[in-house]
Amino acid sequence: MQKLTFLDLWENQFSGAFPMSILNLSSLEILELTGNQIRGEFQAQTVVNLPRLSLLNLIGNKFSGSIPVTLLNLTNIEVIELGDNSFTGRIPQDFGKLHTLNFLGLSKNHLTGDINFISSLVNCSNLDLRWNNFTGELPESIGNLSTSLQRLALGHNPISGTIPAGITNLINLILLDISDCNITGALPPDFGKLKNLELILLSSNWLTGRIPESLGIIPRLTALYLDDNVLEGTIPPSLGNCQSLLTLNLSYNKLNGTLNSELFKGAAKFVQLDLSHNHLEGSIPLGISEQISLGYFRLSDNKFSGVIPYGLGHCVALQQLYMDGNSFHGDIPSSFASLSSLEEIDLSDNNFSGSIPAFFSKFPSLQYLNLSYNNFEGRVPTNAVFANESAIFLTGNNKLCGGISELRLPKCAENQVIKKSKRRKKSLAIKVIISTICVLLGVLTMVVGLYLTCIRDKKKHVSPDSEMGKTFLKVSYDMLLKATDSFSSDKLLGAGTFGSVFEGIVDGKTVAIKVLNLQHRGASKSFIAECNALRNIRHRNLVGIITVCSSADFQRNDFKALVYEFMPNGSLDRWLNGTRNMNLLQRVDIAIDMAHALNYLHHECETPIVHCDLKPSNILLDQDMIAHVGDFGLAKILTQPQHPNRSSTIGVRGTVGYVAPEYGLGSEASTDGDLYSYGILLLELVTGKRPTDNMFKVGYNIHTYAKAALPDQVMQIVDPSLRDSQITEEVENRRAIQDSDCQKRECIFTLVSVGVACSTHSPEHRMKIPDAISRLVAAKDNLLNATRMRQ
């Protein structure tokens, strides 16, 4: 078909090899193959003789190999879209010579090289380079790209550097995506110059400083994602003036201060608002009542207090409401009866009181209700959502009764209703007298109880602090104050839900000091759990505790801290999601170290211990890169036989992505739950992908992703830095090199298969930890033998 000019096979089921002869149809102007299953392995020098071609679209197929250099012969090309394939290698460096090129799409491939090549693409108005393995620093020359550039998408690449101030020259920019990279530094203060911006995606970086006020003057901004950074300061109230802003995600930062009412009373009508995991405080402004379009509202893990404003019930579009991990108090307002669209509610870890509103049982879409660790009282309904034990969480409310039998709550006394009815008929004077007497008796009882408790504790010495004192020398608050320069931010190593960790020097030794935030509900419980778990255990792969500090006075109230061995190489999370790379041998060693730690906790302790929160940030590396499991704040000592299928009213133990699926159904903590988390950790260790990655959706997670790659495709899913690395330096013995590469692939296969076997959905089918150790040690031995052959 030598005269063919237009070939469009868009969105069919074509498969098989790509006929290379198409690349010689010299009259072709449009080649559109989007969304098929066509394969083709291009070589760098594949001949492309299409001088009239203006559009080349191969997106969503199975093309592989390198991008042909001869694409530079396409002198009339306007659109090159090669996204969502398996292209590898570097891209031709002279793309900038294609003066007619308007759109370059290379997303979701395995391309490598320095991101600096974009400096030459001065004529493009659309650049989509996401989901590749481009490296290097974001070039300052970005500001010199065409002012007609509308879309700049560089996210999900291991690029670094800061956002150049010159980026504000790109005045027609509509989309800016530099999410999930390693970008540092502050945001340019004059972002507001980009008047046409609609989407700003800067999630999962290391951005610092304050959120620029000028963002509030971008009239078309519809979505702003700054989550998972290190931003500080207050939330600019000017964001409430963005008349088009629908989505605002500022979660997982270090933002502080109160919420200005202008954020809710301005032109912005939020649909999604996520302010969780910050240091925000104060109450929710009354202006929240004006956000009638709000569907997703998350304030989890902050320092908010006060009562829920009645006006929140005016947000009738709400589907997901998360207010857990704060200090809210009072009743659930009656206005909540209007929120019939709610699907998920989490009010746990607060100080709410009163009865559980009956109207929750009338919400047709409600599938998740967590009221744990509050002060609710009275009868629990038994219909609708309350009839599903896996949908409701009520633990930590000691005055509740009734409910379905699976909740194991005490029965409600039948005469309670009668007594309440009679009390309503009593005169006001009698009520006052009875109330006064009750208060006096309560105070007297409390005083006597506190006195008896102090005497009892002094006699029995049963507190975790005192038990620890028998083994470890306690340090004073003043010693820790001095060791950390008054808990200076310069000494801060990290912060979590229940406290912060500081670097310090005690008795001439560098240590890590975990200071509990006792204002956060559950922190004291976490301290006790960690003390109990670490009291009598010692192992080379567990973070060693040196001492505890626990004191109380009127200035500091209750102060508790744990002093640990210092781990100079930080957490595994920093290595997997930072700029530093690990070779295969280091990853295998870490996998084995973690397995030995679990084997010790589960099988070698006098009483088995379940960690309950295995994740990369809780795996710490010493100076020799030996892995140590830390943070036992959620640990559970199994003093009774395990019942893995038994339900419990306890909340889910662990972190999203790593927590075993049976915990979500209310199962008790078990060693099988740790096995699941370990399996997920192994898969993250090999693939470099977090289990909460955006690519994973309902029904498709990192386990199914890895399982689908077994047995022949494992090299396609490994961390790109691991795929390209070598175990040792190249030597001349070619056969030895081939043998070691084979053992490398075998080792990766073992890591993936063990990870999959440990993270199966069914607890009883998970690989046991001794078997995992055996397989991993054998794989390491084979890897080392192959390395020695090369040397």
Phi, psi and omega in degrees: 000066187293342180258007181294130179247337188223118179230109183236111179244030188303132172055062171238201179240029179294141180221191179086186184282146177286126179285108184299340181297338178300330183288359178246011177280087192296344179269354187293132179247328181233125173232106187239107182239019185307137167071046173236198179236037185281134179255157175179128180253107181274144171259160184303327184258017177306129184286127176238109184242071182231070188295339183260359186293129177249336180224124175237112184231108180245016188300142173073038175237205182234037178291149181217187183082188182271162178281123185299136176297331183290358170299339179291351176281353183278077188289347179249011186290137177245325183231124170238112182236106183241018186293160175058050173228205180231038177294145182232177177079191181270156178271152178304132187284349185256025178304331181297343180282348177279088190292341180268353184295122182252325184230125175236113180242116182232018188293157175056054172230198179235040184282148183233181178112171182283133182294350183299343181298340182293345180299334182275350186271058189283352182256353185282144174252351178218121178233115178238102184240020185294160172057051172229199181235036177292143183235189180090178182268147176299118188290144176298335184289000177306324181295347180264000176294171185299139176290351176273359179299125183252327183229120176237103185239106182239008188297160176062043171229148180280048178273159185228199181090190181247166176281115184298142178298332182291353180297337180287356174285342185277071194291346180257013182295129177256318181238130172234113180235106173231040183280157175054051173237206177234042183284136181240182176082185185267160174284141177304130185294337183257039175305333184298347178292338182276074189294340184263001181297133176246325181232127173239114182241101181233026183296158169054057171230203179234037182295140182235182179082199185258160175282123184299136176298330186294346176299335183285356180249017177268106192292332186261001185296120181253333182216130179232114180245108176237018185290160176059053174228202180232037182289147183233180178084190183269164177279122182299124178296343181297339178298335178291349180270353180288102190294342181254358188290120180250325184237126177227115180238109179241019186292163177053057172227200178237035180292146183223187180083188182258168177272124177284135182299336180295338178298330183255342186262000181276203185282337183294133177240093188291143169255321176231128180221113182237110178243018188289161174057055173228200178238034182288150184219182181085193183257169176281125181300149180297337181296351178302335182297341182276353181271066187286348179266358186296122180250332181228118185225117184229124179236014188307148171053059170232204179237029181295152180216188180085187181264162175288124180296141181303328184292344178298334177291350177279348181278071192289351179272358184302130175245327180228124181230116181236113179235016186292157176072038177229201179232035176294151178219181180088185181277160168287122187296148181296339180295343179296344178299341180276350186270055186287352179272357184298136176249327181221131177226128175229109178244018186292164177055053173224201179234033179295152181220187181085191182268161176282121184300134179292338184293343176301329181285356179257000180278113188292334186256000185292120183240348183212123180223111181243110179243018186299153174054058171225202180235035179292152181216166176096192188282137175265127178299167182236001183253170178053232184299331182287351177272355182250104185297334180278354183256345183239144180227117188233004184300150179086011174242093192283355183251014177273154178213168177078217182077179179290157187297330183296340180281345178056040176270154178295153178289147177280137177292133185294333184275002180296319181295319180297317181296320179296321180296319180293321182297328181295336183272350181287154181289161180298323181298316181295320179299317180297316180298312181298318181298318180297314180300318181298318180297314180298316178297322180296316179297315180299315179299318181297316180298313179297319181296317178298320179297313180295323180296318180298316180297315182298317182293324179294325182284317189270335182051055185254359181289152178303324180299313184290324177297318179296327181296336178291333184257325186239145175285124180283147174251163183266164176300318182296325177296317180290325177300316179290320183296332185249014184053051181062044180053049181294147178296337177293338181263359184288125177266330181175167180223144179228193184298316189257358180172186181235153181244129182241150171271139180205172178239118179239124182053041176078005183243133177288129183225167172252128186244114180265113181259121183283137173268092187285356173283342180274126181299130180100349182294317179297320179296321178295320178299314180297317180298319182290320177298314180299318183290322187267358187302314189237018181248142178216129178200147184296339181255018172243142177294122184280137176266133182266315181196173174235157174228122180219122181208169180210136168205180187288337181278317186260356189056232182258119182244128178224138179212154176238137181249122185245168168300143180273133181249100189295338180266010172068202185268157175299328180301320180295327180284319182287327186242014179251206184262351182269144181250152174242141176279176185296318182298320178297321181292321178296317179300318180295319178299319180291319179301315180296321180295319178296322178297315179295319180300321178294313182296320187276328191234342186250347175285155177301319174237125183303144180236131175258127184288315175075358180209049177288124177197164186303325181289345178259008174252114185250148187243127180277189186295338178262014182062024172280132184276140178230129176280130181230184178058088180258028183293339178250007186296151179230129176271125184274085181280348180233161178303146181283145173229082188302338181261359181282138180277157180215153178273001181291147179292168181297127179268123175124196185240140182307133181100328183249345185283139182296142184298331182291337177294326178294343178261008175093009180292152179292156177298137181211164177297332177296328177296320176296324179299318178299312180299320179297317178299317178297320178299317178300315181295323176292323180298325182274315187273337185076008181255135175287147178294347178260015179303148182299339181288343182266125181239184178300126180085354180223107184232185184295333177293310181293327177298314181286321181298322181293337181276348180279141000261348195260347188248017186297329181290346178279343185249358184286159175308125182306322179295331178282323181295324185269348184280163175242149182292314178223176179293149181294142174234175188283340184289095186298320180297319180296323178297315179298318180297317182292323177296324177295317179292329176298313178297321178296321180294317178297319177302318179297315179301315181293314183294322176293318178300318178294317182294328180279340186249023175296156185294324184274120183303320185289345181261002181285142178298135180284152188295324177298323178293321178298316179300314182302314182291321181290320179295319178297318179296321178295317180300316179296322179295317180294320179298318178294324179294318179297323178298321180294328182278000000 
